XYZ file of C-alpha atoms in Angstrom:
653
model
C 2.400 19.813 24.509
C -1.053 20.024 25.953
C -1.718 22.839 27.199
C -4.857 25.563 29.251
C -6.281 25.472 25.625
C -6.235 21.644 25.673
C -8.961 21.383 28.671
C -10.312 23.851 31.603
C -8.343 23.890 34.409
C -5.243 23.321 32.604
C -2.237 25.213 34.509
C 1.687 26.248 32.191
C 2.236 24.829 35.145
C 1.939 20.912 34.209
C 2.529 22.374 30.296
C 5.771 23.303 31.385
C 6.697 20.385 33.998
C 5.815 18.224 30.972
C 7.372 20.062 27.835
C 11.072 19.637 31.085
C 10.385 15.790 30.875
C 10.450 15.444 27.677
C 12.934 17.844 25.526
C 15.574 15.830 28.776
C 14.858 12.415 27.853
C 15.334 13.910 24.363
C 18.618 16.166 24.848
C 19.885 13.048 26.495
C 19.719 11.046 23.597
C 20.970 13.635 21.607
C 23.693 11.923 18.850
C 26.892 13.068 16.899
C 25.323 15.486 14.881
C 26.624 18.311 16.938
C 26.191 20.870 15.118
C 22.810 20.323 14.873
C 21.675 19.341 17.907
C 22.677 22.908 19.236
C 20.515 24.787 16.860
C 17.403 23.019 17.383
C 17.815 22.844 21.290
C 18.626 26.413 21.457
C 15.775 27.344 18.945
C 13.052 25.418 20.757
C 13.967 25.671 24.336
C 14.284 30.150 22.857
C 11.501 29.024 21.283
C 9.484 26.700 24.525
C 9.515 30.582 26.574
C 7.784 32.618 24.419
C 4.799 30.335 24.409
C 1.681 32.903 24.782
C 4.140 35.494 25.575
C 5.557 36.116 21.793
C 3.426 33.489 19.779
C 4.287 35.454 16.306
C 8.317 35.398 17.535
C 7.574 30.841 19.300
C 6.376 30.651 14.862
C 9.124 31.370 14.422
C 12.111 29.505 16.025
C 9.882 26.603 15.739
C 9.890 26.715 11.920
C 13.113 27.102 12.675
C 13.841 23.817 15.070
C 12.106 21.952 12.150
C 14.803 22.060 9.603
C 17.114 21.876 12.006
C 15.631 18.578 13.222
C 14.825 17.035 9.769
C 19.105 16.422 10.404
C 18.575 14.008 13.069
C 17.537 10.591 11.250
C 14.339 8.658 10.463
C 14.017 7.277 14.471
C 14.416 10.858 16.140
C 11.603 11.992 18.188
C 12.546 15.522 17.998
C 10.721 16.285 14.334
C 7.384 15.606 16.523
C 8.202 17.217 19.161
C 9.111 20.525 16.867
C 5.426 19.714 14.933
C 3.662 19.713 18.355
C 5.361 22.753 19.474
C 4.578 25.163 16.548
C 0.906 23.300 16.356
C 0.622 24.486 19.445
C 1.593 28.147 18.487
C -0.431 28.592 15.867
C -3.725 26.811 17.794
C -3.562 30.107 20.466
C -2.145 32.114 17.368
C -6.406 31.397 16.150
C -5.054 29.629 13.171
C -6.722 26.357 13.433
C -5.588 24.628 9.150
C -2.084 25.140 9.936
C -2.196 23.822 13.450
C -4.205 20.997 12.394
C -1.994 20.895 9.923
C 1.130 20.506 12.054
C -0.516 18.085 14.251
C -1.142 15.449 11.499
C 2.664 16.324 10.297
C 2.908 15.095 13.753
C 1.489 11.682 13.976
C 2.032 11.229 10.298
C 5.482 10.782 11.946
C 4.238 8.740 14.911
C 2.010 6.432 13.455
C 4.836 5.611 10.811
C 7.352 5.509 14.302
C 5.647 3.331 16.041
C 4.939 1.420 12.904
C 7.919 0.816 12.491
C 10.230 0.530 15.787
C 7.739 -0.836 18.276
C 10.511 -1.993 20.868
C 12.045 1.929 21.161
C 13.337 1.960 24.503
C 11.169 5.820 25.264
C 7.923 4.426 24.013
C 6.594 7.026 26.989
C 8.185 9.958 26.035
C 6.508 8.671 22.211
C 3.748 8.397 23.431
C 3.858 11.895 25.220
C 4.361 13.643 22.012
C 0.808 11.528 20.566
C -0.462 12.499 23.482
C 0.246 16.478 22.590
C -1.060 15.397 18.916
C -4.795 13.782 20.068
C -5.009 17.153 23.036
C -4.628 18.925 19.936
C -5.942 17.884 17.467
C -9.068 17.131 19.711
C -8.858 21.188 20.166
C -9.447 22.059 16.040
C -12.286 19.657 16.535
C -14.362 21.078 18.920
C -13.743 24.730 17.778
C -14.491 23.997 14.159
C -17.817 21.691 15.958
C -17.160 18.556 15.203
C -18.514 15.736 17.726
C -17.786 13.121 15.931
C -14.157 13.806 14.906
C -13.531 15.157 18.894
C -15.479 12.293 19.826
C -13.326 9.839 18.298
C -9.813 11.714 19.679
C -10.824 11.748 23.201
C -11.317 7.947 23.044
C -7.809 7.534 21.579
C -7.088 10.054 24.151
C -7.981 7.959 26.601
C -6.708 4.611 25.336
C -2.812 6.242 26.166
C -3.642 7.981 29.396
C -5.564 4.213 30.999
C -2.214 2.263 29.595
C -0.182 1.611 33.602
C 3.512 2.058 32.390
C 2.611 5.746 31.235
C 0.480 5.838 33.667
C 4.023 5.430 36.685
C 5.924 7.989 33.595
C 3.146 11.179 33.640
C 1.152 10.649 36.926
C 0.443 14.479 37.274
C -0.536 15.208 33.717
C -2.778 11.009 33.740
C -4.318 11.971 37.174
C -5.557 15.784 35.515
C -7.076 15.365 32.383
C -8.587 11.557 32.288
C -11.523 13.294 33.801
C -11.566 15.743 32.045
C -11.856 12.909 29.543
C -14.687 11.288 30.060
C -16.137 14.745 31.041
C -16.139 15.801 26.986
C -16.936 12.756 26.336
C -20.196 12.948 28.018
C -20.643 16.316 26.727
C -20.721 15.219 23.630
C -22.534 12.156 23.853
C -25.393 14.208 25.534
C -25.293 16.870 23.367
C -28.284 17.162 21.010
C -28.533 21.263 19.721
C -27.048 21.588 16.709
C -23.545 22.655 16.459
C -22.329 26.131 16.624
C -21.492 28.192 13.462
C -18.027 27.192 12.776
C -15.275 29.461 13.146
C -14.160 32.066 11.155
C -10.827 30.991 10.086
C -12.516 27.795 9.280
C -15.930 28.996 6.905
C -16.062 29.879 3.536
C -17.631 32.932 1.438
C -20.773 32.201 -0.502
C -22.066 29.248 0.397
C -24.936 29.944 3.199
C -24.833 26.688 5.363
C -28.827 23.742 6.240
C -30.837 26.282 8.551
C -32.201 25.701 11.460
C -34.608 23.175 11.233
C -32.253 21.524 8.583
C -29.908 21.475 10.911
C -31.119 19.496 13.232
C -33.170 17.211 10.944
C -30.047 16.152 9.477
C -28.611 15.657 13.216
C -31.096 12.682 13.220
C -30.394 11.861 10.215
C -26.552 11.370 11.304
C -27.836 9.988 14.551
C -29.744 7.139 12.578
C -27.019 6.602 10.508
C -24.264 6.220 13.543
C -27.605 3.415 14.777
C -27.410 1.643 12.155
C -22.921 1.928 11.888
C -23.091 0.372 15.313
C -25.494 -3.091 14.487
C -22.971 -3.342 11.519
C -25.767 -2.499 8.981
C -22.419 -0.772 6.657
C -24.881 -0.707 3.282
C -27.059 1.914 5.362
C -25.562 3.541 7.810
C -23.295 4.299 3.808
C -26.066 5.396 1.898
C -27.525 8.296 4.892
C -23.643 9.329 5.060
C -23.132 9.517 1.067
C -26.891 11.596 0.152
C -26.200 14.143 3.156
C -22.193 14.571 1.463
C -23.923 14.855 -1.907
C -26.055 18.032 -1.305
C -24.275 19.697 2.061
C -22.749 23.396 1.356
C -19.728 22.962 1.740
C -18.779 25.200 4.759
C -21.191 22.934 6.692
C -20.286 21.660 10.219
C -22.928 18.820 9.887
C -21.635 17.469 6.464
C -17.939 17.747 7.361
C -19.697 15.294 10.593
C -20.956 12.581 8.332
C -17.984 13.456 6.078
C -15.585 11.614 9.337
C -18.025 9.060 9.796
C -17.881 8.017 5.877
C -14.224 7.414 6.159
C -14.338 5.214 9.526
C -16.659 3.893 7.279
C -14.958 3.716 4.444
C -12.527 2.083 6.923
C -14.027 -1.209 8.157
C -15.404 -2.315 4.832
C -11.867 -2.207 3.964
C -10.765 -4.279 6.978
C -13.317 -6.266 6.545
C -12.381 -6.483 2.253
C -15.105 -5.075 0.726
C -13.139 -2.328 -1.333
C -15.589 -1.857 -3.839
C -17.934 -0.676 -0.384
C -14.482 1.141 1.067
C -14.287 2.614 -2.368
C -17.882 3.778 -3.292
C -17.199 5.930 0.580
C -14.137 7.421 0.266
C -15.625 8.567 -3.233
C -18.306 10.210 -1.720
C -15.904 12.292 1.326
C -13.137 13.196 -1.860
C -16.074 14.833 -3.643
C -16.994 16.576 -0.704
C -13.080 17.528 0.685
C -12.243 18.289 -3.104
C -15.182 21.514 -2.461
C -14.143 21.965 1.246
C -11.165 21.941 2.085
C -7.385 22.709 -0.172
C -3.903 20.347 -1.647
C -2.559 20.997 2.023
C -5.584 19.407 3.579
C -4.327 16.577 5.609
C -7.956 14.682 5.232
C -8.131 15.162 2.017
C -4.744 12.764 1.124
C -5.472 10.012 3.445
C -9.476 9.921 1.696
C -7.174 10.549 -1.561
C -4.641 7.273 0.169
C -7.819 5.992 1.321
C -9.858 5.780 -2.182
C -6.129 4.277 -4.061
C -6.025 1.262 -1.734
C -9.083 0.525 -1.933
C -9.043 0.399 -6.381
C -5.851 -1.571 -5.743
C -7.652 -4.035 -4.004
C -10.077 -4.234 -6.646
C -8.102 -4.258 -9.610
C -9.839 -1.930 -11.671
C -6.651 0.055 -12.988
C -8.664 3.507 -14.582
C -9.353 4.333 -11.092
C -6.387 3.406 -9.879
C -4.292 5.280 -12.095
C -7.859 8.572 -11.614
C -6.842 8.600 -7.787
C -3.196 7.896 -8.029
C -2.677 10.727 -9.793
C -5.322 13.372 -7.994
C -2.827 12.072 -4.770
C 0.562 12.453 -6.262
C -1.128 16.116 -7.628
C -1.330 16.678 -4.269
C 1.854 15.764 -2.948
C 3.713 17.711 -4.659
C 1.661 20.891 -3.943
C 4.039 22.847 -2.090
C 3.542 20.397 1.115
C 6.821 18.705 3.378
C 9.386 15.905 2.183
C 9.066 15.042 6.235
C 5.124 14.441 6.000
C 4.657 12.332 2.897
C 7.593 9.835 2.103
C 4.790 7.153 2.845
C 2.325 8.416 0.608
C 4.731 9.078 -2.281
C 6.162 5.085 -1.846
C 2.291 4.420 -1.609
C 1.203 5.692 -4.855
C 4.542 4.276 -6.677
C 2.699 1.045 -5.908
C -0.183 1.116 -6.864
C 1.539 2.279 -10.755
C 3.211 -0.586 -10.654
C -0.369 -2.320 -9.928
C -1.409 -0.710 -12.802
C 1.799 -1.760 -14.583
C 2.615 1.637 -15.371
C 6.337 1.874 -14.605
C 7.256 5.421 -16.338
C 5.251 6.882 -13.513
C 6.156 5.007 -10.328
C 9.969 5.037 -11.097
C 10.050 8.822 -11.186
C 8.447 8.062 -7.602
C 10.336 5.624 -6.393
C 13.785 8.080 -7.376
C 11.895 10.486 -6.013
C 12.099 9.146 -2.571
C 15.226 7.266 -2.595
C 16.987 11.174 -3.208
C 15.685 13.437 -0.866
C 15.299 10.524 1.748
C 18.152 9.377 1.835
C 19.817 13.420 1.852
C 18.137 14.317 4.651
C 18.087 11.688 6.572
C 14.273 11.456 7.559
C 13.346 8.296 5.726
C 13.419 5.157 7.075
C 16.395 2.741 6.026
C 13.039 0.075 5.254
C 11.953 2.767 3.522
C 14.589 3.670 0.997
C 15.212 -0.343 0.590
C 11.938 -0.939 -0.470
C 12.167 1.896 -2.608
C 14.410 0.490 -4.275
C 13.277 -2.515 -4.779
C 10.383 -0.868 -6.380
C 12.797 0.753 -9.102
C 14.849 -2.190 -9.703
C 11.387 -3.628 -10.282
C 10.964 -0.838 -12.073
C 13.996 -1.135 -13.969
C 13.079 -4.714 -14.761
C 9.582 -4.537 -16.450
C 11.364 -1.497 -18.555
C 14.017 -4.083 -19.778
C 16.501 -2.361 -18.017
C 17.806 -5.247 -16.021
C 21.283 -2.760 -15.456
C 20.049 -0.581 -13.085
C 17.436 -3.154 -11.292
C 21.018 -4.654 -10.851
C 22.034 -1.806 -9.425
C 19.122 -1.333 -7.241
C 18.537 -4.803 -5.834
C 21.890 -4.650 -4.697
C 21.819 -1.096 -2.974
C 18.623 -2.323 -1.580
C 20.807 -5.699 -0.572
C 23.148 -3.808 1.145
C 20.849 -1.443 3.535
C 18.948 -4.632 4.339
C 22.193 -6.483 5.601
C 23.189 -3.795 7.508
C 20.177 -2.897 9.522
C 18.780 -5.607 12.147
C 15.708 -3.963 11.821
C 14.179 -5.567 8.772
C 12.311 -8.546 8.748
C 14.517 -11.826 6.845
C 11.421 -11.889 4.049
C 13.143 -8.330 2.618
C 15.974 -10.770 2.835
C 15.558 -13.378 0.832
C 12.687 -11.097 -1.922
C 16.419 -8.879 -2.344
C 18.136 -11.578 -2.911
C 15.645 -13.546 -5.382
C 15.597 -9.815 -6.794
C 18.942 -8.754 -7.471
C 19.384 -13.262 -8.834
C 16.898 -12.670 -11.579
C 18.636 -9.013 -12.701
C 21.740 -11.682 -12.515
C 19.794 -14.287 -14.566
C 18.227 -11.390 -17.485
C 21.857 -9.947 -17.819
C 22.602 -13.286 -18.938
C 24.809 -14.080 -15.846
C 23.090 -17.566 -15.162
C 26.053 -18.896 -12.959
C 26.192 -15.705 -10.636
C 22.022 -15.670 -9.714
C 22.629 -19.625 -9.254
C 24.987 -19.131 -7.204
C 22.970 -16.278 -5.096
C 20.498 -18.159 -5.265
C 22.130 -21.578 -3.710
C 23.506 -19.338 -1.057
C 20.007 -17.988 -0.016
C 18.352 -20.951 0.285
C 21.139 -22.773 2.260
C 21.281 -20.022 5.130
C 17.065 -20.420 4.743
C 16.445 -23.836 5.535
C 19.934 -23.733 8.058
C 18.384 -19.906 9.784
C 14.250 -20.678 9.380
C 13.404 -24.211 8.653
C 12.338 -25.536 5.142
C 8.850 -24.726 6.372
C 9.282 -21.079 5.967
C 7.767 -19.171 3.594
C 10.540 -17.509 1.925
C 12.124 -21.426 0.967
C 9.225 -23.067 -1.195
C 9.798 -19.061 -3.336
C 13.369 -19.695 -3.586
C 12.537 -22.960 -4.265
C 10.905 -22.062 -7.115
C 13.346 -19.520 -8.344
C 15.877 -22.509 -7.821
C 13.973 -24.745 -10.583
C 13.283 -21.886 -13.314
C 17.052 -21.218 -13.371
C 18.965 -24.394 -13.790
C 15.803 -25.676 -16.170
C 17.722 -23.054 -18.178
C 20.674 -23.939 -18.342
C 19.094 -27.559 -18.774
C 19.821 -29.493 -15.836
C 16.523 -31.027 -15.831
C 16.943 -33.697 -13.104
C 18.424 -31.167 -11.266
C 15.254 -28.402 -11.416
C 12.113 -31.757 -11.070
C 14.628 -31.908 -7.871
C 13.588 -27.820 -5.983
C 9.931 -27.880 -7.905
C 8.267 -31.212 -6.531
C 10.050 -30.118 -2.715
C 8.307 -26.763 -3.492
C 4.208 -28.373 -4.638
C 4.971 -30.887 -1.543
C 5.175 -27.592 1.315
C 3.571 -25.123 -1.056
C 0.097 -27.581 -2.304
C -2.913 -27.837 0.427
C -5.121 -29.382 -1.085
C -8.162 -26.979 -1.424
C -6.709 -24.403 -2.986
C -5.828 -24.700 -6.135
C -4.564 -21.213 -7.204
C -1.971 -21.569 -4.159
C -0.141 -24.117 -6.544
C -0.246 -23.250 -9.753
C 2.794 -20.626 -10.380
C 5.564 -23.869 -8.663
C 3.137 -26.302 -11.174
C 3.423 -24.842 -13.971
C 6.706 -24.410 -13.692
C 7.505 -28.203 -13.163
C 5.059 -29.345 -15.466
C 7.370 -27.050 -17.743
C 10.741 -28.578 -16.284
C 8.900 -32.023 -16.938
C 7.810 -31.213 -20.997
C 11.660 -30.832 -21.535
C 12.381 -34.289 -20.316
C 10.113 -35.583 -22.597
C 8.055 -37.606 -19.008
C 4.764 -36.927 -20.854
C 3.175 -39.605 -18.175
C 4.116 -37.405 -14.811
C 3.230 -34.545 -16.434
C -0.368 -35.757 -17.094
C -0.893 -37.026 -13.965
C 0.228 -33.274 -12.245
C -2.173 -31.294 -14.274
C -4.829 -33.820 -15.243
C -6.023 -33.707 -11.506
C -6.248 -29.713 -10.788
C -7.260 -28.529 -14.043
C -10.613 -30.554 -13.016
C -11.481 -27.322 -11.570
C -10.781 -24.258 -12.865
C -14.409 -24.025 -14.662
C -15.616 -22.642 -12.013
C -13.074 -19.775 -11.849
C -11.629 -16.459 -12.894
C -9.421 -16.818 -15.712
C -5.812 -16.016 -15.373
C -2.923 -16.690 -17.239
C -1.585 -19.592 -15.040
C -3.942 -21.729 -16.067
C -4.136 -20.901 -19.150
C -0.271 -21.923 -19.129
C -2.141 -25.105 -17.312
C -3.920 -26.405 -20.194
C -1.482 -26.030 -22.323
C 0.734 -27.312 -20.700
C -1.399 -30.850 -20.442
C -2.296 -29.787 -24.096
C 1.347 -30.624 -25.432
C 1.867 -33.319 -23.161
C -1.619 -34.948 -24.579
C -0.322 -34.205 -27.804
C 3.400 -35.653 -26.999
C 1.171 -39.133 -26.610
C -0.479 -39.416 -29.780
C -3.651 -38.094 -27.438
C -4.586 -35.981 -30.766
C -9.194 -35.517 -29.412
C -7.667 -35.032 -24.646
C -5.081 -32.522 -26.242
C -6.923 -30.478 -29.017
C -9.964 -30.597 -25.599
C -7.245 -29.109 -23.305
C -5.955 -26.168 -26.300
C -9.649 -25.593 -27.074
C -10.737 -24.819 -22.966
C -6.730 -22.444 -22.735
C -8.647 -20.030 -26.224
C -11.883 -19.743 -24.420
C -10.308 -18.447 -21.061
C -8.107 -16.860 -22.832
C -10.782 -15.054 -24.122
C -11.966 -15.121 -20.816
C -9.416 -12.894 -19.427
C -8.453 -11.069 -22.067
C -12.100 -9.632 -21.599
C -12.043 -8.286 -17.833
C -8.223 -6.280 -19.141
C -8.836 -3.096 -19.090
C -7.581 -1.170 -22.119
C -5.196 0.779 -20.477
C -3.374 -1.875 -18.999
C -1.406 -2.524 -21.592
C 1.065 -5.650 -19.847
C -1.209 -7.259 -18.766
C -3.064 -7.115 -22.646
C 0.426 -8.897 -24.124
C 0.935 -11.246 -20.937
C -2.416 -12.568 -22.304
C -2.307 -12.413 -26.246
C 1.013 -14.380 -25.184
C -0.170 -17.519 -23.750
C -3.271 -17.199 -25.543
C -1.130 -17.000 -29.052
C 0.920 -19.814 -27.899
C -2.586 -22.263 -26.919
C -3.434 -21.291 -30.895
C -0.778 -22.305 -32.153
C -0.097 -25.217 -30.759
C -3.855 -26.093 -31.593
C -3.019 -24.700 -35.316
C -0.461 -27.421 -35.373
C -2.188 -29.762 -34.447
C -5.216 -28.956 -36.847
C -3.282 -29.729 -39.471
C -1.480 -32.937 -38.572
C -4.545 -33.786 -39.018
C -5.568 -31.718 -41.723
C -8.113 -30.496 -40.744
C -7.258 -26.385 -42.603
C -10.300 -25.244 -42.494
C -10.477 -25.008 -39.380
C -6.589 -24.771 -38.150
C -6.937 -21.331 -39.650
C -10.329 -20.834 -38.222
C -8.989 -20.063 -35.022
C -5.764 -18.384 -36.438
C -8.531 -15.657 -38.166
C -10.456 -14.922 -34.352
C -6.723 -14.538 -32.727
C -6.363 -11.836 -35.762
C -9.551 -9.950 -34.619
C -9.064 -9.862 -31.681
C -5.814 -8.769 -31.283
C -6.448 -6.156 -33.441
C -9.597 -4.895 -31.908
C -7.311 -4.933 -28.360
C -5.164 -1.688 -30.833
C -2.335 -4.676 -31.773
C -0.622 -4.772 -28.335
C 2.991 -6.215 -29.147
C 3.539 -9.462 -28.026
C 7.010 -11.593 -28.658
C 7.259 -13.797 -32.019
C 5.250 -16.935 -32.482
C 4.937 -19.018 -35.487
C 2.224 -20.800 -36.838
C 3.800 -24.330 -38.045
C 2.257 -27.269 -40.770
C 5.370 -29.567 -40.985
C 8.492 -28.327 -42.317
C 6.971 -25.019 -42.603
C 6.700 -21.726 -40.540
C 4.467 -18.666 -40.386
C 4.157 -15.782 -37.953
C 0.763 -15.256 -35.915
C 0.707 -11.972 -37.563
């Protein structure tokens, strides 16, 4: 809703032309929700007529309209229109923070819709709403003396206005606006004076901003950082921005501009795969914004989400839990559900990555419950959260609950054409795994067979999902002792997955095929499969899959009565286990348990080999070494592992 407040020279007639156009489109697309439709229409029209003359009443009407708009489903534009209208009213009232919140909430919905439904027929209407949102946010940036943010918003606005399809639909709007946007961009680029004092509505008392001289010096530093940034010298630019934020008063507008620039730089680090650097930048911005902004600030939420994503990619569980906890707390501080469902899902995903399933489960179920009840959240997001909840239940040992969640996700996916095919395959595999966990192996196999037939017929064997289904089928058939069929599917998966260069891309397939070979007593085939692949492990960061391959190779050599090679492989597996243990953080109990299970079985295998060669002292030494390490890690719970000596057995722990 671009008004005279947004761009000098705009008339009320132009503004009402846009309102009329968008309202006509929205009302023509109304569905069967008659009561809510009529209420929203009446409230919105009444609110629009009062903007500029009775802003207080207009705000009340649009707030009521927003309540009605929440009943129209996830892909309806009426919540966006209403939030933009409310932002316009708040801006006219001078309440810049409330206006920013409304416009930001509208932008979140627009971004979600563009990401999930890019082929919608009313794309230009959605873009018209985005123009209003960007124009409102740019006006707020101008009022609060934030030229960096204003410039970014204006460039994005200009990009939309220059789209031929948009110009065809909104000719008057584009002709009137493009020139003024360019003038504003030119003004910002030439601006050399310190920014004017911050608006009283956003100032925080008790902390003086920098003096005029200090502000000039900081502006010079920011310009230097921008030049370094443009020259792709990101590390040097980051250091300057962070030095400004570390000592700036929280109400200084220059520091606020530095926070915006550093956020953009953090995103560039993230997009380039430099997650550690992205995390450092987001942490600096967060430290500044936590002091400056309230918990309801969209900028604070965006910064926390960026930090959470960066930490998740660095696999630093301690930092993931810290940032997830902060964002979780912020999201439950009275923010309307309509703008936080995706954020809640991101926090839940992070908790799963850190193996904290109980916390993740609460958030997934919140999205499924609230999103399903309000109709706001898209079917795709609800299906994803059902699958996430199922993953949590599985890891908590509740396969019955996991199966219910996965089946609900599958029902939603099968009834919705907008979900990618890989979601269906993932969900079918999950349902099959749940059934296997409940010892319903026949049902599990039937689902996998159905999935592989459908995938092969519709997508072909080169589809990425086909390999995953082959692996799951190989595992399920091995559990039923149908080894020939298991081997056939796993060999097929290996042939499709094998690249010859990336060892780890095939590790899971190789591990399962080697296991099947051992069950079949095909020791020569197992050795031929594994020996060339373990040679590259010494130069790689160890993981559990590597340890299992080394242990399987050791078992095959042992069965072939080649004790020296068997011992070498098993000692390598133990060494890799110790290295992996040191890389795992104490808070990651699931990873510790999995590590010690692999470690324990390697120790058990080597113990038996050494005892058969009457090397009792060495055998006892490796057992004691394992026990000391296990106790130092806090005695994580692991499955029962036996130590064999002839006919005698004892527990490893």
